[in-house]
C-alpha cells in the first residue's frame, strides 16, 4: 500500500482574528520543535498581530520618542525579541508571514 505524500509546505492561516505576539512566538517555537523532529512539514504562518512594538537587538526604548507609556496607554504592547533589527510596529490590518523551515 502506498503511503500518503506529505505536504511540501503547510500554510496556517490565522488571519480571521488577531494573535498576541507572545502566543504567536510560542506557536512558532512549538512548530520549530516539531519540524526538527520531522513531525510536521515546512510551515508558513499567516496572521495579524494585536497592536505590538517588537524591539530587536539593535532597538531600544529610546526608539519611543514620546516614551513607552505613549504607546502602552493606547493599548499596544512592547516586546523585546531575540531577532536582529530595530523596533517594528505590528497591528491589525498588517499581514505577517512567519516561515518555519527545516535547516
PDB file of N, CA and C in Angstrom:
ATOM      1  N   UNK A   1       0.846  -1.178   0.000  1.00  0.00           N
ATOM      2  CA  UNK A   1       0.000   0.000   0.000  1.00  0.00           C
ATOM      3  C   UNK A   1       0.888   1.236   0.000  1.00  0.00           C
ATOM      4  N   UNK A   2       0.626   2.157  -0.878  1.00  0.00           N
ATOM      5  CA  UNK A   2       1.430   3.379  -0.968  1.00  0.00           C
ATOM      6  C   UNK A   2       1.088   4.304   0.185  1.00  0.00           C
ATOM      7  N   UNK A   3       2.106   4.941   0.723  1.00  0.00           N
ATOM      8  CA  UNK A   3       1.859   5.893   1.802  1.00  0.00           C
ATOM      9  C   UNK A   3       1.454   7.238   1.207  1.00  0.00           C
ATOM     10  N   UNK A   4       0.675   7.966   1.966  1.00  0.00           N
ATOM     11  CA  UNK A   4       0.213   9.281   1.516  1.00  0.00           C
ATOM     12  C   UNK A   4       1.393  10.243   1.488  1.00  0.00           C
ATOM     13  N   UNK A   5       1.451  11.045   0.465  1.00  0.00           N
ATOM     14  CA  UNK A   5       2.528  12.033   0.355  1.00  0.00           C
ATOM     15  C   UNK A   5       2.318  13.124   1.393  1.00  0.00           C
ATOM     16  N   UNK A   6       3.401  13.524   2.014  1.00  0.00           N
ATOM     17  CA  UNK A   6       3.331  14.620   2.985  1.00  0.00           C
ATOM     18  C   UNK A   6       3.419  15.935   2.239  1.00  0.00           C
ATOM     19  N   UNK A   7       2.722  16.944   2.714  1.00  0.00           N
ATOM     20  CA  UNK A   7       2.783  18.236   2.023  1.00  0.00           C
ATOM     21  C   UNK A   7       4.188  18.825   2.076  1.00  0.00           C
ATOM     22  N   UNK A   8       4.542  19.533   1.024  1.00  0.00           N
ATOM     23  CA  UNK A   8       5.839  20.195   0.970  1.00  0.00           C
ATOM     24  C   UNK A   8       5.832  21.414   1.880  1.00  0.00           C
ATOM     25  N   UNK A   9       4.705  22.114   1.926  1.00  0.00           N
ATOM     26  CA  UNK A   9       4.573  23.309   2.754  1.00  0.00           C
ATOM     27  C   UNK A   9       3.156  23.374   3.290  1.00  0.00           C
ATOM     28  N   UNK A  10       3.035  23.502   4.591  1.00  0.00           N
ATOM     29  CA  UNK A  10       1.723  23.701   5.201  1.00  0.00           C
ATOM     30  C   UNK A  10       1.537  25.196   5.425  1.00  0.00           C
ATOM     31  N   UNK A  11       0.372  25.694   5.098  1.00  0.00           N
ATOM     32  CA  UNK A  11       0.055  27.098   5.340  1.00  0.00           C
ATOM     33  C   UNK A  11      -1.001  27.142   6.433  1.00  0.00           C
ATOM     34  N   UNK A  12      -0.685  27.855   7.512  1.00  0.00           N
ATOM     35  CA  UNK A  12      -1.611  28.012   8.626  1.00  0.00           C
ATOM     36  C   UNK A  12      -2.110  29.449   8.581  1.00  0.00           C
ATOM     37  N   UNK A  13      -3.367  29.624   8.215  1.00  0.00           N
ATOM     38  CA  UNK A  13      -3.960  30.951   8.046  1.00  0.00           C
ATOM     39  C   UNK A  13      -4.749  31.313   9.298  1.00  0.00           C
ATOM     40  N   UNK A  14      -4.185  32.218  10.081  1.00  0.00           N
ATOM     41  CA  UNK A  14      -4.829  32.684  11.308  1.00  0.00           C
ATOM     42  C   UNK A  14      -5.315  34.122  11.156  1.00  0.00           C
ATOM     43  N   UNK A  15      -5.537  34.565   9.920  1.00  0.00           N
ATOM     44  CA  UNK A  15      -5.847  35.973   9.664  1.00  0.00           C
ATOM     45  C   UNK A  15      -7.278  36.363  10.005  1.00  0.00           C
ATOM     46  N   UNK A  16      -8.127  35.422  10.387  1.00  0.00           N
ATOM     47  CA  UNK A  16      -9.511  35.755  10.715  1.00  0.00           C
ATOM     48  C   UNK A  16      -9.614  36.583  11.991  1.00  0.00           C
ATOM     49  N   UNK A  17      -8.617  36.505  12.846  1.00  0.00           N
ATOM     50  CA  UNK A  17      -8.627  37.257  14.096  1.00  0.00           C
ATOM     51  C   UNK A  17      -7.254  37.836  14.360  1.00  0.00           C
ATOM     52  N   UNK A  18      -7.081  38.398  15.540  1.00  0.00           N
ATOM     53  CA  UNK A  18      -5.790  38.967  15.937  1.00  0.00           C
ATOM     54  C   UNK A  18      -5.095  38.000  16.887  1.00  0.00           C
ATOM     55  N   UNK A  19      -3.782  37.900  16.754  1.00  0.00           N
ATOM     56  CA  UNK A  19      -2.983  36.983  17.567  1.00  0.00           C
ATOM     57  C   UNK A  19      -1.980  37.804  18.370  1.00  0.00           C
ATOM     58  N   UNK A  20      -1.945  37.601  19.668  1.00  0.00           N
ATOM     59  CA  UNK A  20      -0.957  38.266  20.505  1.00  0.00           C
ATOM     60  C   UNK A  20       0.449  37.828  20.132  1.00  0.00           C
ATOM     61  N   UNK A  21       1.416  38.719  20.318  1.00  0.00           N
ATOM     62  CA  UNK A  21       2.784  38.394  19.922  1.00  0.00           C
ATOM     63  C   UNK A  21       3.312  37.184  20.685  1.00  0.00           C
ATOM     64  N   UNK A  22       3.080  37.134  21.987  1.00  0.00           N
ATOM     65  CA  UNK A  22       3.569  36.014  22.790  1.00  0.00           C
ATOM     66  C   UNK A  22       2.995  34.688  22.332  1.00  0.00           C
ATOM     67  N   UNK A  23       1.710  34.665  22.024  1.00  0.00           N
ATOM     68  CA  UNK A  23       1.070  33.437  21.543  1.00  0.00           C
ATOM     69  C   UNK A  23       1.660  33.016  20.202  1.00  0.00           C
ATOM     70  N   UNK A  24       1.896  33.977  19.320  1.00  0.00           N
ATOM     71  CA  UNK A  24       2.481  33.667  18.010  1.00  0.00           C
ATOM     72  C   UNK A  24       3.900  33.130  18.162  1.00  0.00           C
ATOM     73  N   UNK A  25       4.666  33.719  19.066  1.00  0.00           N
ATOM     74  CA  UNK A  25       6.034  33.262  19.289  1.00  0.00           C
ATOM     75  C   UNK A  25       6.046  31.837  19.848  1.00  0.00           C
ATOM     76  N   UNK A  26       5.166  31.553  20.811  1.00  0.00           N
ATOM     77  CA  UNK A  26       5.093  30.190  21.369  1.00  0.00           C
ATOM     78  C   UNK A  26       4.697  29.182  20.286  1.00  0.00           C
ATOM     79  N   UNK A  27       3.774  29.568  19.409  1.00  0.00           N
ATOM     80  CA  UNK A  27       3.374  28.685  18.317  1.00  0.00           C
ATOM     81  C   UNK A  27       4.547  28.428  17.374  1.00  0.00           C
ATOM     82  N   UNK A  28       5.306  29.479  17.047  1.00  0.00           N
ATOM     83  CA  UNK A  28       6.481  29.306  16.182  1.00  0.00           C
ATOM     84  C   UNK A  28       7.499  28.372  16.822  1.00  0.00           C
ATOM     85  N   UNK A  29       7.748  28.566  18.116  1.00  0.00           N
ATOM     86  CA  UNK A  29       8.724  27.728  18.815  1.00  0.00           C
ATOM     87  C   UNK A  29       8.271  26.269  18.833  1.00  0.00           C
ATOM     88  N   UNK A  30       6.979  26.033  19.071  1.00  0.00           N
ATOM     89  CA  UNK A  30       6.457  24.660  19.091  1.00  0.00           C
ATOM     90  C   UNK A  30       6.560  24.036  17.706  1.00  0.00           C
ATOM     91  N   UNK A  31       6.186  24.794  16.672  1.00  0.00           N
ATOM     92  CA  UNK A  31       6.292  24.275  15.310  1.00  0.00           C
ATOM     93  C   UNK A  31       7.748  23.997  14.935  1.00  0.00           C
ATOM     94  N   UNK A  32       8.667  24.853  15.392  1.00  0.00           N
ATOM     95  CA  UNK A  32      10.090  24.630  15.104  1.00  0.00           C
ATOM     96  C   UNK A  32      10.568  23.330  15.750  1.00  0.00           C
ATOM     97  N   UNK A  33      10.141  23.072  16.987  1.00  0.00           N
ATOM     98  CA  UNK A  33      10.494  21.807  17.647  1.00  0.00           C
ATOM     99  C   UNK A  33       9.945  20.618  16.859  1.00  0.00           C
ATOM    100  N   UNK A  34       8.689  20.706  16.467  1.00  0.00           N
ATOM    101  CA  UNK A  34       8.069  19.623  15.701  1.00  0.00           C
ATOM    102  C   UNK A  34       8.726  19.451  14.338  1.00  0.00           C
ATOM    103  N   UNK A  35       9.146  20.558  13.734  1.00  0.00           N
ATOM    104  CA  UNK A  35       9.808  20.480  12.422  1.00  0.00           C
ATOM    105  C   UNK A  35      11.149  19.772  12.552  1.00  0.00           C
ATOM    106  N   UNK A  36      11.905  20.104  13.605  1.00  0.00           N
ATOM    107  CA  UNK A  36      13.201  19.452  13.836  1.00  0.00           C
ATOM    108  C   UNK A  36      13.029  17.945  14.029  1.00  0.00           C
ATOM    109  N   UNK A  37      11.918  17.551  14.653  1.00  0.00           N
ATOM    110  CA  UNK A  37      11.624  16.133  14.875  1.00  0.00           C
ATOM    111  C   UNK A  37      11.085  15.457  13.618  1.00  0.00           C
ATOM    112  N   UNK A  38      10.794  16.234  12.593  1.00  0.00           N
ATOM    113  CA  UNK A  38      10.223  15.678  11.370  1.00  0.00           C
ATOM    114  C   UNK A  38       8.738  15.378  11.475  1.00  0.00           C
ATOM    115  N   UNK A  39       8.094  15.904  12.512  1.00  0.00           N
ATOM    116  CA  UNK A  39       6.679  15.617  12.747  1.00  0.00           C
ATOM    117  C   UNK A  39       5.739  16.476  11.906  1.00  0.00           C
ATOM    118  N   UNK A  40       6.228  17.611  11.421  1.00  0.00           N
ATOM    119  CA  UNK A  40       5.414  18.492  10.574  1.00  0.00           C
ATOM    120  C   UNK A  40       6.263  18.943   9.390  1.00  0.00           C
ATOM    121  N   UNK A  41       5.621  19.305   8.283  1.00  0.00           N
ATOM    122  CA  UNK A  41       6.376  19.821   7.138  1.00  0.00           C
ATOM    123  C   UNK A  41       6.778  21.277   7.373  1.00  0.00           C
ATOM    124  N   UNK A  42       7.567  21.826   6.456  1.00  0.00           N
ATOM    125  CA  UNK A  42       7.816  23.263   6.485  1.00  0.00           C
ATOM    126  C   UNK A  42       6.459  23.954   6.563  1.00  0.00           C
ATOM    127  N   UNK A  43       6.403  25.030   7.336  1.00  0.00           N
ATOM    128  CA  UNK A  43       5.118  25.674   7.614  1.00  0.00           C
ATOM    129  C   UNK A  43       5.236  27.178   7.456  1.00  0.00           C
ATOM    130  N   UNK A  44       4.195  27.781   6.924  1.00  0.00           N
ATOM    131  CA  UNK A  44       4.108  29.230   6.817  1.00  0.00           C
ATOM    132  C   UNK A  44       2.916  29.683   7.633  1.00  0.00           C
ATOM    133  N   UNK A  45       3.178  30.485   8.665  1.00  0.00           N
ATOM    134  CA  UNK A  45       2.111  31.058   9.486  1.00  0.00           C
ATOM    135  C   UNK A  45       1.729  32.414   8.910  1.00  0.00           C
ATOM    136  N   UNK A  46       0.455  32.638   8.712  1.00  0.00           N
ATOM    137  CA  UNK A  46      -0.054  33.929   8.264  1.00  0.00           C
ATOM    138  C   UNK A  46      -0.979  34.451   9.350  1.00  0.00           C
ATOM    139  N   UNK A  47      -0.725  35.685   9.794  1.00  0.00           N
ATOM    140  CA  UNK A  47      -1.545  36.223  10.872  1.00  0.00           C
ATOM    141  C   UNK A  47      -1.473  37.741  10.928  1.00  0.00           C
ATOM    142  N   UNK A  48      -2.348  38.285  11.770  1.00  0.00           N
ATOM    143  CA  UNK A  48      -2.312  39.697  12.123  1.00  0.00           C
ATOM    144  C   UNK A  48      -2.111  39.763  13.634  1.00  0.00           C
ATOM    145  N   UNK A  49      -1.218  40.641  14.062  1.00  0.00           N
ATOM    146  CA  UNK A  49      -0.970  40.776  15.497  1.00  0.00           C
ATOM    147  C   UNK A  49      -1.915  41.778  16.139  1.00  0.00           C
ATOM    148  N   UNK A  50      -2.173  41.540  17.415  1.00  0.00           N
ATOM    149  CA  UNK A  50      -2.720  42.602  18.244  1.00  0.00           C
ATOM    150  C   UNK A  50      -1.660  43.702  18.244  1.00  0.00           C
ATOM    151  N   UNK A  51      -2.016  44.953  18.517  1.00  0.00           N
ATOM    152  CA  UNK A  51      -1.016  46.027  18.473  1.00  0.00           C
ATOM    153  C   UNK A  51       0.194  45.727  19.366  1.00  0.00           C
ATOM    154  N   UNK A  52       1.387  45.748  18.753  1.00  0.00           N
ATOM    155  CA  UNK A  52       2.616  45.450  19.483  1.00  0.00           C
ATOM    156  C   UNK A  52       3.799  46.113  18.790  1.00  0.00           C
ATOM    157  N   UNK A  53       4.739  46.548  19.582  1.00  0.00           N
ATOM    158  CA  UNK A  53       6.031  47.030  19.086  1.00  0.00           C
ATOM    159  C   UNK A  53       7.056  46.001  19.512  1.00  0.00           C
ATOM    160  N   UNK A  54       7.800  45.442  18.552  1.00  0.00           N
ATOM    161  CA  UNK A  54       8.846  44.484  18.886  1.00  0.00           C
ATOM    162  C   UNK A  54      10.190  45.196  18.808  1.00  0.00           C
ATOM    163  N   UNK A  55      10.966  45.046  19.856  1.00  0.00           N
ATOM    164  CA  UNK A  55      12.267  45.708  19.967  1.00  0.00           C
ATOM    165  C   UNK A  55      13.342  44.651  19.739  1.00  0.00           C
ATOM    166  N   UNK A  56      14.045  44.748  18.603  1.00  0.00           N
ATOM    167  CA  UNK A  56      15.090  43.800  18.252  1.00  0.00           C
ATOM    168  C   UNK A  56      16.408  44.127  18.932  1.00  0.00           C
ATOM    169  N   UNK A  57      17.449  43.386  18.578  1.00  0.00           N
ATOM    170  CA  UNK A  57      18.760  43.532  19.221  1.00  0.00           C
ATOM    171  C   UNK A  57      19.366  44.918  19.044  1.00  0.00           C
ATOM    172  N   UNK A  58      19.066  45.581  17.929  1.00  0.00           N
ATOM    173  CA  UNK A  58      19.605  46.928  17.714  1.00  0.00           C
ATOM    174  C   UNK A  58      18.624  48.020  18.130  1.00  0.00           C
ATOM    175  N   UNK A  59      17.473  47.624  18.617  1.00  0.00           N
ATOM    176  CA  UNK A  59      16.480  48.590  19.065  1.00  0.00           C
ATOM    177  C   UNK A  59      16.654  48.904  20.537  1.00  0.00           C
ATOM    178  N   UNK A  60      15.956  49.924  20.983  1.00  0.00           N
ATOM    179  CA  UNK A  60      15.988  50.277  22.406  1.00  0.00           C
ATOM    180  C   UNK A  60      14.726  51.058  22.745  1.00  0.00           C
ATOM    181  N   UNK A  61      14.508  51.235  24.028  1.00  0.00           N
ATOM    182  CA  UNK A  61      13.355  52.015  24.454  1.00  0.00           C
ATOM    183  C   UNK A  61      13.482  53.470  24.029  1.00  0.00           C
ATOM    184  N   UNK A  62      14.694  53.903  23.691  1.00  0.00           N
ATOM    185  CA  UNK A  62      14.888  55.261  23.179  1.00  0.00           C
ATOM    186  C   UNK A  62      14.214  55.446  21.820  1.00  0.00           C
ATOM    187  N   UNK A  63      13.858  54.347  21.155  1.00  0.00           N
ATOM    188  CA  UNK A  63      13.140  54.437  19.881  1.00  0.00           C
ATOM    189  C   UNK A  63      11.748  55.042  20.060  1.00  0.00           C
ATOM    190  N   UNK A  64      11.232  55.014  21.267  1.00  0.00           N
ATOM    191  CA  UNK A  64       9.916  55.584  21.554  1.00  0.00           C
ATOM    192  C   UNK A  64      10.107  57.045  21.957  1.00  0.00           C
ATOM    193  N   UNK A  65      10.019  57.920  20.985  1.00  0.00           N
ATOM    194  CA  UNK A  65      10.332  59.342  21.205  1.00  0.00           C
ATOM    195  C   UNK A  65       9.497  59.980  22.301  1.00  0.00           C
ATOM    196  N   UNK A  66       8.263  59.535  22.443  1.00  0.00           N
ATOM    197  CA  UNK A  66       7.393  60.089  23.483  1.00  0.00           C
ATOM    198  C   UNK A  66       7.287  59.163  24.689  1.00  0.00           C
ATOM    199  N   UNK A  67       8.182  58.190  24.763  1.00  0.00           N
ATOM    200  CA  UNK A  67       8.186  57.241  25.865  1.00  0.00           C
ATOM    201  C   UNK A  67       7.306  56.035  25.592  1.00  0.00           C
ATOM    202  N   UNK A  68       7.641  54.943  26.239  1.00  0.00           N
ATOM    203  CA  UNK A  68       6.889  53.700  26.082  1.00  0.00           C
ATOM    204  C   UNK A  68       5.432  53.891  26.510  1.00  0.00           C
ATOM    205  N   UNK A  69       5.222  54.712  27.530  1.00  0.00           N
ATOM    206  CA  UNK A  69       3.870  54.922  28.038  1.00  0.00           C
ATOM    207  C   UNK A  69       2.945  55.491  26.972  1.00  0.00           C
ATOM    208  N   UNK A  70       3.499  56.232  26.026  1.00  0.00           N
ATOM    209  CA  UNK A  70       2.674  56.817  24.966  1.00  0.00           C
ATOM    210  C   UNK A  70       2.019  55.733  24.109  1.00  0.00           C
ATOM    211  N   UNK A  71       2.691  54.613  23.899  1.00  0.00           N
ATOM    212  CA  UNK A  71       2.089  53.540  23.094  1.00  0.00           C
ATOM    213  C   UNK A  71       1.317  52.550  23.961  1.00  0.00           C
ATOM    214  N   UNK A  72       1.811  52.268  25.162  1.00  0.00           N
ATOM    215  CA  UNK A  72       1.102  51.311  26.010  1.00  0.00           C
ATOM    216  C   UNK A  72      -0.221  51.888  26.512  1.00  0.00           C
ATOM    217  N   UNK A  73      -0.287  53.196  26.687  1.00  0.00           N
ATOM    218  CA  UNK A  73      -1.540  53.808  27.133  1.00  0.00           C
ATOM    219  C   UNK A  73      -2.621  53.726  26.057  1.00  0.00           C
ATOM    220  N   UNK A  74      -2.218  53.498  24.813  1.00  0.00           N
ATOM    221  CA  UNK A  74      -3.172  53.328  23.710  1.00  0.00           C
ATOM    222  C   UNK A  74      -3.454  51.848  23.446  1.00  0.00           C
ATOM    223  N   UNK A  75      -2.961  50.964  24.313  1.00  0.00           N
ATOM    224  CA  UNK A  75      -3.283  49.546  24.204  1.00  0.00           C
ATOM    225  C   UNK A  75      -2.272  48.688  23.475  1.00  0.00           C
ATOM    226  N   UNK A  76      -1.163  49.255  23.044  1.00  0.00           N
ATOM    227  CA  UNK A  76      -0.135  48.468  22.357  1.00  0.00           C
ATOM    228  C   UNK A  76       0.814  47.850  23.382  1.00  0.00           C
ATOM    229  N   UNK A  77       1.284  46.663  23.075  1.00  0.00           N
ATOM    230  CA  UNK A  77       2.278  46.002  23.917  1.00  0.00           C
ATOM    231  C   UNK A  77       3.673  46.318  23.384  1.00  0.00           C
ATOM    232  N   UNK A  78       4.675  46.121  24.225  1.00  0.00           N
ATOM    233  CA  UNK A  78       6.076  46.259  23.825  1.00  0.00           C
ATOM    234  C   UNK A  78       6.761  44.947  24.196  1.00  0.00           C
ATOM    235  N   UNK A  79       7.432  44.335  23.212  1.00  0.00           N
ATOM    236  CA  UNK A  79       8.092  43.047  23.444  1.00  0.00           C
ATOM    237  C   UNK A  79       9.538  43.116  22.979  1.00  0.00           C
ATOM    238  N   UNK A  80      10.469  42.747  23.855  1.00  0.00           N
ATOM    239  CA  UNK A  80      11.881  42.627  23.476  1.00  0.00           C
ATOM    240  C   UNK A  80      12.051  41.235  22.873  1.00  0.00           C
ATOM    241  N   UNK A  81      12.599  41.176  21.666  1.00  0.00           N
ATOM    242  CA  UNK A  81      12.634  39.918  20.924  1.00  0.00           C
ATOM    243  C   UNK A  81      14.063  39.564  20.510  1.00  0.00           C
ATOM    244  N   UNK A  82      14.353  38.262  20.390  1.00  0.00           N
ATOM    245  CA  UNK A  82      15.704  37.814  20.058  1.00  0.00           C
ATOM    246  C   UNK A  82      15.971  37.768  18.556  1.00  0.00           C
ATOM    247  N   UNK A  83      15.671  38.829  17.870  1.00  0.00           N
ATOM    248  CA  UNK A  83      15.948  38.907  16.431  1.00  0.00           C
ATOM    249  C   UNK A  83      16.817  40.121  16.186  1.00  0.00           C
ATOM    250  N   UNK A  84      17.426  40.166  15.041  1.00  0.00           N
ATOM    251  CA  UNK A  84      18.183  41.352  14.671  1.00  0.00           C
ATOM    252  C   UNK A  84      17.236  42.504  14.392  1.00  0.00           C
ATOM    253  N   UNK A  85      17.797  43.632  14.117  1.00  0.00           N
ATOM    254  CA  UNK A  85      16.964  44.759  13.731  1.00  0.00           C
ATOM    255  C   UNK A  85      16.595  45.665  14.882  1.00  0.00           C
ATOM    256  N   UNK A  86      15.838  46.669  14.526  1.00  0.00           N
ATOM    257  CA  UNK A  86      15.457  47.703  15.482  1.00  0.00           C
ATOM    258  C   UNK A  86      14.033  47.477  15.972  1.00  0.00           C
ATOM    259  N   UNK A  87      13.291  48.544  16.146  1.00  0.00           N
ATOM    260  CA  UNK A  87      11.930  48.461  16.654  1.00  0.00           C
ATOM    261  C   UNK A  87      10.941  48.502  15.492  1.00  0.00           C
ATOM    262  N   UNK A  88       9.986  47.591  15.518  1.00  0.00           N
ATOM    263  CA  UNK A  88       8.977  47.485  14.462  1.00  0.00           C
ATOM    264  C   UNK A  88       7.601  47.457  15.113  1.00  0.00           C
ATOM    265  N   UNK A  89       6.651  48.139  14.491  1.00  0.00           N
ATOM    266  CA  UNK A  89       5.280  48.051  14.997  1.00  0.00           C
ATOM    267  C   UNK A  89       4.468  47.103  14.123  1.00  0.00           C
ATOM    268  N   UNK A  90       3.617  46.322  14.775  1.00  0.00           N
ATOM    269  CA  UNK A  90       2.719  45.384  14.104  1.00  0.00           C
ATOM    270  C   UNK A  90       1.319  45.664  14.627  1.00  0.00           C
ATOM    271  N   UNK A  91       0.343  45.431  13.786  1.00  0.00           N
ATOM    272  CA  UNK A  91      -1.015  45.634  14.264  1.00  0.00           C
ATOM    273  C   UNK A  91      -2.059  45.164  13.283  1.00  0.00           C
ATOM    274  N   UNK A  92      -3.315  45.356  13.650  1.00  0.00           N
ATOM    275  CA  UNK A  92      -4.429  44.944  12.803  1.00  0.00           C
ATOM    276  C   UNK A  92      -4.305  45.534  11.401  1.00  0.00           C
ATOM    277  N   UNK A  93      -4.620  44.702  10.411  1.00  0.00           N
ATOM    278  CA  UNK A  93      -4.540  45.140   9.023  1.00  0.00           C
ATOM    279  C   UNK A  93      -3.193  44.890   8.378  1.00  0.00           C
ATOM    280  N   UNK A  94      -2.198  44.507   9.165  1.00  0.00           N
ATOM    281  CA  UNK A  94      -0.862  44.218   8.635  1.00  0.00           C
ATOM    282  C   UNK A  94      -0.672  42.703   8.626  1.00  0.00           C
ATOM    283  N   UNK A  95      -0.502  42.141   7.440  1.00  0.00           N
ATOM    284  CA  UNK A  95      -0.276  40.705   7.316  1.00  0.00           C
ATOM    285  C   UNK A  95       1.174  40.388   7.670  1.00  0.00           C
ATOM    286  N   UNK A  96       1.356  39.420   8.559  1.00  0.00           N
ATOM    287  CA  UNK A  96       2.688  38.970   8.947  1.00  0.00           C
ATOM    288  C   UNK A  96       2.815  37.505   8.532  1.00  0.00           C
ATOM    289  N   UNK A  97       3.935  37.165   7.922  1.00  0.00           N
ATOM    290  CA  UNK A  97       4.194  35.791   7.498  1.00  0.00           C
ATOM    291  C   UNK A  97       5.445  35.287   8.207  1.00  0.00           C
ATOM    292  N   UNK A  98       5.307  34.189   8.926  1.00  0.00           N
ATOM    293  CA  UNK A  98       6.422  33.578   9.638  1.00  0.00           C
ATOM    294  C   UNK A  98       6.705  32.200   9.042  1.00  0.00           C
ATOM    295  N   UNK A  99       7.835  32.026   8.354  1.00  0.00           N
ATOM    296  CA  UNK A  99       8.183  30.692   7.863  1.00  0.00           C
ATOM    297  C   UNK A  99       8.854  29.873   8.967  1.00  0.00           C
ATOM    298  N   UNK A 100       8.488  28.614   9.065  1.00  0.00           N
ATOM    299  CA  UNK A 100       9.132  27.660   9.972  1.00  0.00           C
ATOM    300  C   UNK A 100       9.651  26.544   9.066  1.00  0.00           C
ATOM    301  N   UNK A 101      10.968  26.553   8.826  1.00  0.00           N
ATOM    302  CA  UNK A 101      11.561  25.691   7.808  1.00  0.00           C
ATOM    303  C   UNK A 101      12.619  24.764   8.388  1.00  0.00           C
ATOM    304  N   UNK A 102      12.815  23.633   7.719  1.00  0.00           N
ATOM    305  CA  UNK A 102      13.900  22.728   8.093  1.00  0.00           C
ATOM    306  C   UNK A 102      15.223  23.410   7.784  1.00  0.00           C
ATOM    307  N   UNK A 103      16.229  23.081   8.565  1.00  0.00           N
ATOM    308  CA  UNK A 103      17.537  23.703   8.331  1.00  0.00           C
ATOM    309  C   UNK A 103      18.294  22.984   7.263  1.00  0.00           C
TER     310      UNK A 103
END
